C-alpha cells in the first residue's frame, strides 16, 4: 500500500527524519515507538502533507502514486488519514458541516454522488454510538470545548466517517482513561480490514494489547533502529530504549 | 500646499454653499433646529477637516474624500429607487417595519410601518420636528461632541433622518429596518442624515440600519446618530455599512446610557472606499451593560476605520467589546478602542478585544487600545492580535480532503462566528455570513 524509501525531512534546516525505510501492506498494523522528539509525529505529518517540513531526500509511493508530489487534500482524497497528536479546535464550524464537506470533497474527487442526509445521519449515529460519544456531538463545533480525551475520540470518529485506506494514528491513546482507551481501540479494530492499513504511533505497550500490531518499529533520532513483531513492544517496556541504542552501538 | 490648506479650501467651499442652502430650506428655517444649524455653521467655520497630524485621525487620511465637491441633494434631481432594490438589500425571513431615506431624505413610498405600541413613533426627523417639537428639542444635540469638521458639517447641512421614540415600558415587537440609500446618476452627492433615537425607561427595540448605495457616481455619506436610552431599556443597534466601493462613509454615533440599560451595538463594515465609524457611549448610571461588536472586511484598497469610546462614569457597570477584521488585498484597517474609567466608576468591568486576520501580505491594520483608568477597584482587560489564518488549522482541514479555498473559508467563518452569533435576530446570522463571503469574493461556508 505504501512504500517509504530513504525519507529525509527537515524543519528550519534541522534534519529530523534521517533516512526512513518502511513498507506497509494492506491488512497490516504497524506500531511506531520511540523516545520523545525522535521524529514520530514528523513522519506522520510528512506523510499527510504538512507544508512546515521540507523533504530533502527520498520517495514515498502510495497506491502506485508519488505521495510527496500531492497536496494534503489530494492525499486525503486518495485515502490517507492522520489522527493528530494535538487535534485542532475550529469554533463556529459544526462537526456536521466539517465532515459532510470532507466526505463530499472526497466523493467528488472520485466522481461519486454527494452523501445523502439519511446516510450521513445513519453513519454518524452508528459511529457515535460505537465510540460512546454524546448525541449532540454532530451539532457541536469541531473539537471546541472538547476535553483532551474527547478530542482523541473525535479523531477516531472522523476516521470511521471518512473510511481511509491508510490511517496514521499519532498517539491517539495519550490522555485517554482506561475505558476510553478500550472504546477507541474497538473503534480502530472495527475499522481494520484486509483493504486498509494502520500506522500507529504510541509510547505505551498497553495500547498494543488492544490493537495487536503485526510489526513494531523503533524510531530514534530520525531513523528506524529496530523492527520486530509485537514481542518487541514488551521488550521495550521492560528494558527501555537505551537497550536498543546500546545494541546498535555494539553492532556498529 | 499642505493638507491643512487644501482641506480648508474645500471646507470653505462647503461653507460657502450655506446661503444657497438656507434659501431652499423653506419651512425648516423657521424651526428651532435652524438656530442649532447656525451655531453649527459657526463651528464648521472654525474647525478643520482632520489631517493625519491629528492623533485621532493618524491612520486615516481623508484626502481622497475631500478631492471631490459633493453636492447637496437639494440641488440635484430626485434619485429614484425601486422596491426590488430595497428588497434585495433587506434582511428577510422575519417580520419587520421599514423606513427608507434616499440621500438623507425620508422616502414615504418605500417605508412600511405597521401598528406600533401606544405612543411609539417611527418617522422622519423632519416630521418629528413639526409633530413633537418639545421632545426633539429636549434631546437633540444633548450628547453630541462637535470636535471635528465632519460632525459640524452634518449638523449644519442635515435636514432629515431617522426619528424613533419609545415611551416608557413600550417595546417594538418587530425589528425596524432602516435604509439610508445614497448616490445619484446625475452628480456626486452628499448624503447627510441625522438621526435621533429616544428610548424611555423600560422600553426595548431592535434596529437594523443599512447603508447602501445606488447610481453610477461616487458619493459621500456623512451620518450622525444620537441614541438616548432610559433606565432598564434594552436596545440593539445593528449597523450594516454596505456602501458602494467607490464611495465614502463617515459615521458619528453618540449613545447615552442610563441605569440598568443594556445596549448592543454591532458594526458590520463591508463597503465603501474609505469609511470611518465613531461610536461612543456614556455609561452615566449604575448597572449598565454596553456591548460593542464589529466585523470589518477589506478587499482591494478599501480603508476601514473604527474608533470606539466607552466612558464609564458611574460604578457597577460592564462593557465588552469584540471587534474582528478580515483584510485582503491591499486593504487597510484601523481600530482604536478607548475606554475611560472615571474616579467614580468603581467595580467597573471593561473588556476589549480586537483581532484581525490578514489574508494578503499587502493588507495592513493599525490597532490601538487606549485605556484610561482613574478608579482603583476595576477589572479591565484588552487584547489585540494580528495574524494570518492559522496554518495548523488550515493543514488540519485540508488533511480531511477539503480543498484549500474551502479550508480558508472555514477558518474565516470560524473567526467571524462569535460576532455573527451575537446578533439577536437569528435569521440575520446566515444572511450576514452570506454577505461576508460575497464581499470577500470567497466560497461561502
Ligand atoms: N515546526 C517545528 N519547528 C522546529 N522544530 C520542530 C518542529 N516540529 C518538530 N520539531 C522538532 O523535531 C523533532 C521531532 O519532533 P516530533 O514531534 O516528530 O517528535 P515525536 O517523536 O513525535 O515526539 P513526542 O513523542 O514527544 O510526540 C523535535 O526535536 C522537535 O522539537
Ligand atoms: Mg509526537
XYZ file of C-alpha atoms and ligand atoms in Angstrom:
729
model
C 0.000 0.000 0.000
C 2.735 2.440 0.954
C 6.458 2.263 0.403
C 8.706 4.791 2.098
C 12.222 4.890 0.728
C 15.124 6.726 2.360
C 12.932 9.570 3.564
C 14.735 12.623 4.862
C 12.908 15.674 6.171
C 13.956 18.821 7.948
C 12.482 21.857 9.543
C 14.266 25.189 9.520
C 17.460 23.495 8.405
C 17.414 20.826 11.142
C 17.255 17.323 9.803
C 14.610 15.388 11.729
C 13.977 12.341 9.576
C 17.274 10.874 8.535
C 16.528 8.077 6.134
C 13.333 6.164 6.855
C 12.555 2.949 5.010
C 9.215 1.349 5.660
C 6.718 -0.702 3.731
C 3.155 -1.256 4.824
C 0.808 -3.633 3.052
C -2.941 -3.726 3.078
C -4.315 -5.530 6.092
C -1.317 -4.720 8.319
C -0.977 -2.749 11.511
C 2.409 -1.203 12.214
C 3.301 0.389 15.520
C 5.982 3.027 15.825
C 7.536 3.635 19.186
C 10.450 5.787 20.189
C 11.636 8.469 22.579
C 10.205 11.984 22.682
C 11.495 14.109 19.862
C 12.649 11.149 17.777
C 10.533 12.196 14.792
C 7.380 10.079 15.051
C 4.945 12.958 14.578
C 7.167 14.407 11.910
C 6.927 11.174 9.939
C 3.132 11.108 10.267
C 2.853 14.794 9.320
C 5.169 14.481 6.328
C 3.078 11.581 5.052
C -0.107 13.648 5.455
C 1.455 16.573 3.603
C 2.286 19.152 6.284
C 3.996 22.013 4.500
C 6.090 23.018 7.509
C 8.510 20.187 6.808
C 10.861 20.075 3.898
C 11.513 16.713 2.327
C 15.149 16.765 1.309
C 15.588 13.229 0.046
C 13.673 10.048 -0.608
C 10.413 8.887 -2.062
C 7.026 7.681 -0.917
C 4.837 5.582 -3.170
C 1.242 5.256 -2.057
C -1.046 3.060 -4.110
C 1.261 3.497 -7.081
C 1.385 7.299 -6.823
C 4.151 9.619 -5.721
C 2.666 10.807 -2.451
C 5.134 13.612 -1.847
C 4.034 15.434 -5.002
C 0.453 15.670 -3.782
C -1.303 18.391 -1.764
C -2.636 17.344 1.657
C -6.236 17.296 0.408
C -5.274 15.126 -2.579
C -3.635 12.629 -0.257
C -6.747 12.562 1.909
C -8.939 12.004 -1.136
C -6.737 9.058 -2.124
C -7.166 7.591 1.332
C -4.546 8.947 3.727
C -5.840 9.978 7.137
C -3.925 11.473 10.037
C -5.322 11.412 13.557
C -3.497 14.351 15.102
C -1.477 14.138 18.273
C -2.971 17.539 19.133
C -6.348 17.902 17.362
C -7.292 21.430 16.347
C -10.335 23.343 17.570
C -12.476 25.042 14.936
C -15.108 27.120 16.729
C -18.168 28.010 14.691
C -17.853 25.042 12.304
C -20.010 22.127 13.358
C -18.796 18.569 13.128
C -21.656 18.003 10.705
C -20.557 20.771 8.310
C -16.941 19.733 8.647
C -17.490 16.058 7.957
C -20.113 16.500 5.268
C -17.785 18.872 3.439
C -14.886 16.454 3.782
C -16.889 13.403 2.696
C -18.303 15.229 -0.307
C -14.936 16.607 -1.335
C -13.544 13.083 -1.243
C -16.552 11.731 -3.146
C -16.328 14.490 -5.731
C -12.723 13.537 -6.415
C -13.927 10.035 -7.221
C -16.863 11.195 -9.351
C -19.311 9.942 -6.761
C -22.588 11.481 -5.697
C -22.804 13.571 -2.545
C -23.709 11.717 0.606
C -27.435 11.761 1.310
C -28.690 13.329 4.522
C -30.041 9.946 5.539
C -26.824 8.049 5.009
C -24.841 10.751 6.770
C -27.128 10.635 9.760
C -27.043 6.844 9.913
C -23.287 6.750 9.845
C -22.863 9.474 12.444
C -25.300 7.697 14.754
C -23.603 4.356 14.294
C -20.079 5.591 14.964
C -21.033 7.972 17.753
C -22.645 5.001 19.458
C -19.663 2.760 18.841
C -17.387 5.353 20.430
C -19.817 6.191 23.198
C -19.964 9.828 22.197
C -22.867 12.174 23.009
C -25.754 12.517 20.548
C -25.257 16.257 20.143
C -21.680 15.656 19.007
C -22.524 16.327 15.393
C -24.015 19.755 16.028
C -21.146 20.890 18.225
C -18.206 22.840 16.847
C -15.196 20.795 15.808
C -13.236 19.966 18.965
C -14.084 23.284 20.526
C -14.530 22.946 24.239
C -13.826 19.198 23.999
C -11.739 17.567 26.697
C -8.398 16.091 25.700
C -9.861 12.604 25.612
C -12.941 13.690 23.649
C -10.709 15.257 21.021
C -8.835 11.993 20.581
C -12.100 10.108 20.265
C -13.287 12.632 17.737
C -10.238 11.864 15.582
C -11.240 8.210 15.522
C -14.824 9.235 14.817
C -13.629 11.215 11.809
C -11.518 8.285 10.658
C -14.531 5.997 10.738
C -16.657 8.553 8.901
C -14.058 9.114 6.168
C -13.036 5.443 5.955
C -9.496 5.945 4.629
C -7.099 3.337 3.257
C -4.174 4.284 5.443
C -4.790 5.618 8.923
C -1.887 7.320 10.668
C -2.729 7.482 14.361
C -0.403 9.769 16.262
C -0.574 8.981 19.972
C -4.317 8.596 19.868
C -4.044 6.694 23.149
C -2.350 9.508 25.079
C -4.643 11.230 27.518
C -7.335 8.543 27.425
C -8.670 6.891 30.541
C -8.876 3.083 30.638
C -12.472 2.959 29.428
C -11.873 5.443 26.631
C -8.753 3.535 25.597
C -10.825 0.378 25.192
C -13.502 2.194 23.256
C -11.026 3.865 20.937
C -9.289 0.537 20.368
C -12.628 -1.021 19.495
C -13.115 1.789 17.007
C -9.767 1.049 15.384
C -10.380 -2.673 15.351
C -13.780 -2.079 13.795
C -12.035 -0.092 11.083
C -9.325 -2.697 10.363
C -9.849 -4.778 7.265
C -7.935 -6.565 4.552
C -8.204 -3.481 2.383
C -6.757 -0.907 4.727
C -3.742 -0.387 6.929
C -2.872 1.369 10.178
C 0.308 3.062 11.304
C 0.053 3.856 14.952
C 2.417 5.910 16.999
C 2.398 5.166 20.702
C 4.502 5.284 23.829
C 2.610 2.538 25.593
C 2.660 -1.165 25.135
C -0.772 -1.158 26.812
C -2.489 0.025 23.632
C -0.967 -2.863 21.734
C -2.842 -5.312 23.954
C -5.997 -3.965 22.408
C -4.798 -3.206 18.912
C -2.426 -6.018 18.168
C 0.203 -4.913 15.658
C 1.816 -7.054 13.006
C 5.055 -5.111 13.259
C 6.705 -2.841 15.788
C 9.373 -0.311 14.784
C 11.596 1.752 16.983
C 12.305 5.249 15.764
C 15.242 7.024 17.301
C 16.858 10.221 16.163
C 15.097 10.165 12.822
C 15.849 6.551 11.912
C 14.193 3.193 12.401
C 16.756 1.412 14.503
C 14.904 -1.796 15.129
C 11.892 -3.642 13.778
C 10.212 -6.740 15.035
C 6.955 -8.401 15.901
C 4.629 -7.489 18.732
C 7.048 -9.008 21.280
C 9.376 -6.093 20.661
C 6.932 -3.832 22.444
C 7.160 -5.958 25.583
C 10.904 -5.915 25.455
C 10.888 -2.138 25.139
C 8.513 -1.787 28.043
C 10.872 -3.843 30.148
C 14.249 -2.576 29.064
C 13.648 0.959 27.762
C 15.096 2.446 24.587
C 18.692 2.559 25.764
C 18.875 -1.150 25.405
C 18.485 -0.928 21.610
C 20.629 2.128 21.292
C 23.424 0.288 23.075
C 22.853 -2.799 20.998
C 23.052 -0.662 17.899
C 26.310 0.885 19.078
C 27.788 -2.571 19.645
C 26.907 -3.818 16.203
C 28.123 -0.575 14.611
C 0.327 73.155 -0.330
C -0.126 71.374 2.991
C -3.078 69.117 3.665
C -4.476 71.635 6.135
C -4.558 74.343 3.482
C -6.007 72.052 0.843
C -8.578 70.756 3.304
C -9.501 74.291 4.357
C -10.070 75.286 0.766
C -12.583 72.537 0.264
C -14.135 73.308 3.635
C -14.561 76.936 2.566
C -16.369 75.661 -0.497
C -18.732 73.596 1.657
C -19.261 76.580 3.957
C -19.937 78.879 1.031
C -22.850 76.703 -0.040
C -24.760 77.711 3.027
C -26.522 80.816 1.720
C -27.966 78.947 -1.208
C -28.838 76.010 1.037
C -30.587 78.271 3.539
C -32.681 79.901 0.827
C -34.016 76.473 -0.143
C -34.911 75.364 3.351
C -38.485 76.617 3.219
C -40.343 75.658 6.399
C -37.367 74.323 8.288
C -35.647 77.681 8.524
C -38.317 78.778 10.982
C -37.812 75.899 13.432
C -35.537 75.802 16.483
C -33.338 73.416 14.567
C -32.274 76.294 12.449
C -30.735 78.049 15.432
C -28.731 74.921 16.136
C -27.806 74.882 12.487
C -26.449 78.394 12.602
C -24.372 77.632 15.675
C -23.035 74.588 13.907
C -22.121 76.672 10.892
C -20.027 78.874 13.125
C -18.261 75.805 14.468
C -17.891 74.387 10.997
C -16.076 77.583 10.005
C -13.759 77.315 12.992
C -12.984 73.611 12.830
C -10.792 71.850 10.283
C -11.166 68.621 8.457
C -8.780 66.325 10.305
C -5.367 65.534 8.877
C -3.069 62.670 9.821
C -1.402 65.081 12.242
C -4.497 64.789 14.431
C -3.932 61.948 16.888
C -7.487 60.711 16.328
C -7.001 60.562 12.558
C -3.397 59.477 12.467
C -4.012 56.424 10.289
C -6.867 57.736 8.188
C -6.116 60.234 5.526
C -9.368 61.796 4.355
C -7.748 63.452 1.315
C -9.491 61.081 -1.137
C -12.894 62.171 0.100
C -12.003 65.832 0.082
C -10.823 65.675 -3.518
C -14.348 65.981 -4.872
C -17.052 68.542 -4.332
C -20.052 66.553 -3.198
C -23.317 68.303 -3.947
C -26.172 68.614 -1.526
C -29.097 66.521 -2.768
C -31.351 69.601 -2.703
C -29.595 70.839 -5.838
C -29.989 67.600 -7.722
C -32.890 65.759 -9.270
C -34.513 63.067 -7.205
C -32.799 59.690 -7.078
C -35.400 57.081 -7.882
C -35.035 53.599 -6.472
C -37.315 50.650 -6.937
C -38.850 48.270 -4.474
C -36.706 45.428 -5.742
C -33.536 47.293 -4.843
C -34.702 47.724 -1.277
C -35.906 44.160 -1.058
C -32.644 42.745 -2.375
C -30.770 44.642 0.285
C -33.102 43.684 3.119
C -32.618 41.080 5.768
C -35.512 38.676 5.407
C -37.321 35.729 6.939
C -38.677 37.660 9.893
C -41.301 40.375 10.366
C -40.046 43.920 10.406
C -41.069 47.514 9.859
C -39.172 49.538 7.319
C -38.237 53.147 6.891
C -36.263 54.391 3.928
C -34.217 57.527 3.340
C -32.800 58.430 -0.021
C -29.849 60.768 0.088
C -30.774 61.586 3.645
C -34.388 62.433 2.882
C -37.378 60.413 4.053
C -38.941 58.330 1.311
C -42.548 57.542 2.331
C -43.240 55.494 -0.800
C -40.744 52.833 0.312
C -41.492 52.908 4.006
C -43.835 50.388 5.567
C -44.642 50.901 9.195
C -47.250 48.737 10.813
C -49.119 49.246 14.015
C -46.851 50.388 16.820
C -47.217 50.157 20.570
C -49.121 53.017 22.168
C -47.297 56.311 21.885
C -44.341 54.913 19.946
C -43.140 56.870 16.926
C -41.115 55.848 13.917
C -40.840 58.707 11.487
C -38.556 61.125 9.764
C -36.756 63.643 11.917
C -38.173 66.388 9.734
C -41.733 65.493 10.609
C -40.843 64.876 14.265
C -39.651 68.469 14.486
C -43.145 69.519 13.408
C -45.136 66.945 15.360
C -43.103 66.542 18.543
C -41.065 69.730 18.814
C -40.755 69.567 22.603
C -39.461 66.021 22.561
C -36.931 66.716 19.858
C -35.818 69.929 21.498
C -35.285 68.160 24.816
C -32.948 65.530 23.430
C -31.358 66.712 20.224
C -27.702 67.560 20.457
C -27.629 66.765 24.152
C -24.657 64.454 23.914
C -23.100 65.185 20.558
C -19.494 66.215 20.699
C -18.618 68.643 17.960
C -14.884 68.164 17.733
C -14.228 67.800 14.069
C -15.460 69.409 10.888
C -17.365 66.309 9.750
C -19.642 66.488 12.771
C -20.140 70.234 12.338
C -20.809 69.685 8.654
C -23.525 67.171 9.448
C -25.157 69.463 11.990
C -25.035 72.330 9.517
C -26.462 70.602 6.478
C -28.616 67.738 7.704
C -32.356 68.316 7.319
C -33.737 64.855 7.907
C -33.027 61.387 9.193
C -34.493 58.696 11.392
C -36.596 59.518 14.417
C -37.618 56.824 16.876
C -39.435 57.431 20.116
C -40.338 54.675 22.552
C -42.392 55.768 25.518
C -41.978 54.231 28.938
C -42.330 50.468 29.004
C -43.066 50.083 25.294
C -41.395 47.501 23.188
C -41.142 47.283 19.407
C -42.484 43.865 18.574
C -40.794 43.757 15.212
C -37.273 44.881 14.431
C -37.078 48.108 12.463
C -35.083 48.033 9.253
C -33.756 51.396 8.276
C -32.301 52.150 4.870
C -30.037 55.024 4.064
C -29.703 54.819 0.325
C -27.212 57.222 -1.181
C -25.986 58.097 -4.646
C -27.124 59.693 -7.854
C -26.587 59.227 -11.572
C -26.501 62.953 -12.051
C -23.634 64.036 -9.840
C -21.564 63.231 -6.789
C -23.935 63.622 -3.925
C -23.527 64.432 -0.259
C -25.919 62.331 1.771
C -26.165 63.740 5.232
C -28.737 62.159 7.527
C -29.104 62.988 11.186
C -30.956 60.562 13.421
C -32.401 60.693 16.877
C -33.472 57.683 18.907
C -35.145 58.123 22.260
C -35.898 55.039 24.331
C -37.581 55.811 27.591
C -37.449 53.784 30.770
C -38.113 50.087 30.346
C -38.554 50.225 26.565
C -36.973 47.849 24.073
C -36.218 47.774 20.375
C -34.028 46.207 17.740
C -32.855 48.392 14.894
C -31.119 47.286 11.732
C -29.555 50.208 9.967
C -28.470 49.572 6.389
C -26.277 51.971 4.480
C -26.361 51.125 0.792
C -25.579 52.861 -2.479
C -27.046 53.379 -5.909
C -26.196 55.228 -9.100
C -23.006 55.473 -11.099
C -21.196 58.274 -9.289
C -19.316 58.131 -6.066
C -20.997 59.755 -3.089
C -20.282 60.736 0.463
C -22.449 59.656 3.377
C -21.818 61.781 6.443
C -24.177 60.448 9.053
C -24.775 61.256 12.699
C -26.914 59.409 15.215
C -27.882 60.125 18.798
C -29.282 57.381 20.966
C -30.739 58.168 24.376
C -31.550 55.102 26.407
C -33.648 55.346 29.549
C -33.371 53.229 32.682
C -33.689 49.479 32.183
C -34.272 49.809 28.471
C -32.825 47.325 26.039
C -31.618 48.411 22.624
C -29.915 46.500 19.826
C -28.468 48.694 17.114
C -27.172 46.690 14.184
C -25.420 48.698 11.541
C -24.532 47.311 8.152
C -22.287 49.622 6.203
C -22.525 48.286 2.687
C -21.826 51.453 0.721
C -20.589 51.266 -2.840
C -16.906 50.649 -3.146
C -16.227 53.951 -4.878
C -17.830 55.928 -2.068
C -17.172 57.385 1.360
C -18.774 56.894 4.725
C -18.311 58.856 7.947
C -20.469 57.944 10.927
C -20.621 59.507 14.357
C -22.879 57.743 16.827
C -23.367 59.096 20.327
C -25.028 56.897 22.914
C -26.203 57.931 26.333
C -26.926 55.031 28.685
C -28.995 55.294 31.834
C -29.353 52.997 34.828
C -29.717 49.312 34.086
C -29.768 49.836 30.337
C -28.423 47.146 28.049
C -27.139 48.464 24.768
C -25.736 46.303 21.969
C -24.034 47.981 19.044
C -22.978 45.973 16.013
C -20.897 47.419 13.247
C -20.630 45.379 10.076
C -18.337 47.425 7.890
C -18.317 45.754 4.498
C -18.397 48.530 1.914
C -17.039 51.974 0.887
C -13.640 53.015 -0.401
C -12.998 54.777 2.866
C -15.102 54.505 5.963
C -14.835 55.764 9.471
C -17.189 54.821 12.282
C -17.030 56.562 15.640
C -19.233 55.072 18.335
C -19.233 56.360 21.869
C -21.233 55.528 24.954
C -21.530 57.392 28.204
C -22.411 54.963 30.994
C -23.904 57.556 33.247
C -25.532 55.474 35.959
C -25.167 52.089 37.637
C -25.707 48.522 36.417
C -25.383 49.343 32.754
C -24.200 46.924 30.080
C -22.563 48.152 26.938
C -21.645 45.660 24.225
C -19.863 46.641 21.055
C -19.381 44.086 18.317
C -17.799 44.625 14.957
C -16.654 42.902 11.800
C -14.744 44.870 9.228
C -13.838 43.489 5.838
C -11.389 44.870 3.341
C -10.610 43.959 -0.238
C -8.770 45.880 -2.946
C -7.755 49.221 -1.487
C -10.580 49.678 0.992
C -9.809 51.624 4.120
C -11.894 50.911 7.217
C -11.513 52.815 10.465
C -13.348 52.244 13.749
C -12.955 54.463 16.771
C -14.860 53.443 19.842
C -15.125 55.201 23.166
C -16.720 53.690 26.239
C -16.950 56.202 29.044
C -17.532 54.586 32.435
C -18.741 57.470 34.565
C -20.518 55.565 37.346
C -19.883 52.380 39.373
C -21.010 48.788 38.788
C -21.218 48.775 35.022
C -19.783 46.466 32.443
C -18.637 46.959 28.902
C -17.496 44.350 26.461
C -16.079 44.982 23.044
C -15.273 42.407 20.370
C -14.037 43.658 17.008
C -12.782 41.406 14.262
C -11.187 42.291 10.968
C -10.621 40.299 7.808
C -8.370 42.157 5.428
C -7.397 41.032 1.973
C -5.506 42.547 -0.977
C -4.156 45.994 -0.162
C -6.882 46.945 2.254
C -6.174 48.753 5.446
C -7.923 48.655 8.785
C -7.743 50.941 11.771
C -9.091 50.175 15.213
C -8.829 52.480 18.158
C -10.684 51.450 21.279
C -10.769 53.974 24.053
C -12.034 53.038 27.486
C -12.314 55.650 30.186
C -12.966 54.640 33.796
C -13.637 57.786 35.783
C -12.776 58.089 39.502
C -16.392 57.402 40.487
C -16.674 54.262 38.417
C -15.613 51.638 40.972
C -16.400 47.979 40.298
C -16.236 48.528 36.576
C -15.733 45.527 34.316
C -14.396 46.532 30.928
C -13.184 44.154 28.273
C -11.932 44.791 24.814
C -10.637 42.520 22.113
C -9.589 43.318 18.580
C -8.435 40.552 16.280
C -7.507 40.894 12.668
C -6.526 38.352 10.108
C -4.569 39.466 7.123
C -5.293 37.390 4.042
C -2.635 39.097 1.983
C 0.890 40.322 2.617
C -0.144 43.771 1.492
C -3.104 44.164 3.841
C -2.489 46.117 6.971
C -4.030 47.047 10.333
C -3.230 49.693 12.897
C -4.773 48.783 16.203
C -4.539 50.633 19.438
C -6.229 50.143 22.783
C -6.467 53.284 24.831
C -7.265 52.633 28.460
C -7.551 55.473 30.898
C -8.355 54.195 34.346
C -8.849 56.552 37.260
C -10.659 54.210 39.660
C -8.817 51.535 41.648
C -11.353 48.736 42.045
C -11.880 47.756 38.440
C -11.401 44.811 36.122
C -10.179 45.809 32.712
C -8.598 43.750 30.020
C -7.780 44.306 26.428
C -6.072 42.346 23.744
C -5.198 42.817 20.116
C -3.948 40.155 17.760
C -2.927 40.379 14.146
C -2.095 37.341 12.107
C -2.615 35.150 9.113
C -5.007 32.233 9.022
C -3.824 29.614 11.487
C -1.553 27.327 9.463
C -2.024 24.295 11.738
C -5.805 24.558 11.500
C -5.502 25.064 7.743
C -3.492 21.850 7.445
C -5.919 20.024 9.733
C -8.872 20.846 7.491
C -7.051 20.063 4.262
C -5.840 16.764 5.716
C -9.521 15.740 5.701
C -9.744 16.134 1.935
C -11.040 19.698 1.857
C -9.560 21.929 -0.849
C -7.505 24.974 0.109
C -10.145 27.606 -0.770
C -12.837 25.903 1.250
C -10.449 25.328 4.137
C -9.710 29.067 4.142
C -13.418 29.859 4.121
C -13.960 27.535 7.074
C -11.312 29.371 9.029
C -12.798 32.737 8.080
C -16.219 31.512 9.149
C -14.794 30.233 12.422
C -13.071 33.565 13.002
C -16.205 35.647 12.449
C -18.610 33.236 14.125
C -18.734 34.630 17.658
C -19.613 38.127 16.462
C -22.215 36.914 13.977
C -23.752 34.644 16.596
C -24.045 37.587 18.970
C -26.719 39.078 16.697
C -30.035 38.516 18.452
C -32.135 38.262 15.283
C -31.496 34.666 14.345
C -32.300 34.717 10.611
C -29.829 37.564 10.134
C -26.870 35.403 11.054
C -26.802 33.277 7.910
C -27.537 36.319 5.794
C -24.683 38.275 7.327
C -22.422 35.294 6.818
C -23.548 35.123 3.197
C -22.815 38.809 2.626
C -19.449 38.432 4.293
C -18.311 35.766 1.854
C -19.838 37.621 -1.064
C -17.849 40.743 -0.152
C -14.647 38.773 0.279
C -15.378 37.029 -3.000
C -14.828 33.612 -1.490
C -16.652 30.297 -1.291
C -19.347 30.534 1.321
C -19.258 28.250 4.324
N 7.782 23.083 13.489
C 8.930 22.731 14.097
N 9.896 23.650 14.282
C 11.055 23.298 14.882
N 11.316 22.083 15.339
C 10.397 21.137 15.190
C 9.142 21.409 14.560
N 8.422 20.286 14.552
C 9.181 19.354 15.154
N 10.380 19.845 15.522
C 11.451 19.117 16.194
O 11.622 17.888 15.555
C 11.931 16.868 16.482
C 10.976 15.722 16.293
O 9.667 16.120 16.675
P 8.422 15.165 16.627
O 7.246 15.955 17.015
O 8.378 14.481 15.313
O 8.798 14.123 17.775
P 7.956 12.899 18.341
O 8.771 11.715 18.108
O 6.585 12.913 17.776
O 7.930 13.254 19.884
P 6.774 13.016 21.002
O 6.918 11.625 21.440
O 7.178 13.944 22.093
O 5.477 13.342 20.398
C 11.852 17.507 17.846
O 13.166 17.785 18.261
C 11.088 18.759 17.620
O 11.492 19.773 18.509
Mg 4.709 13.289 18.535
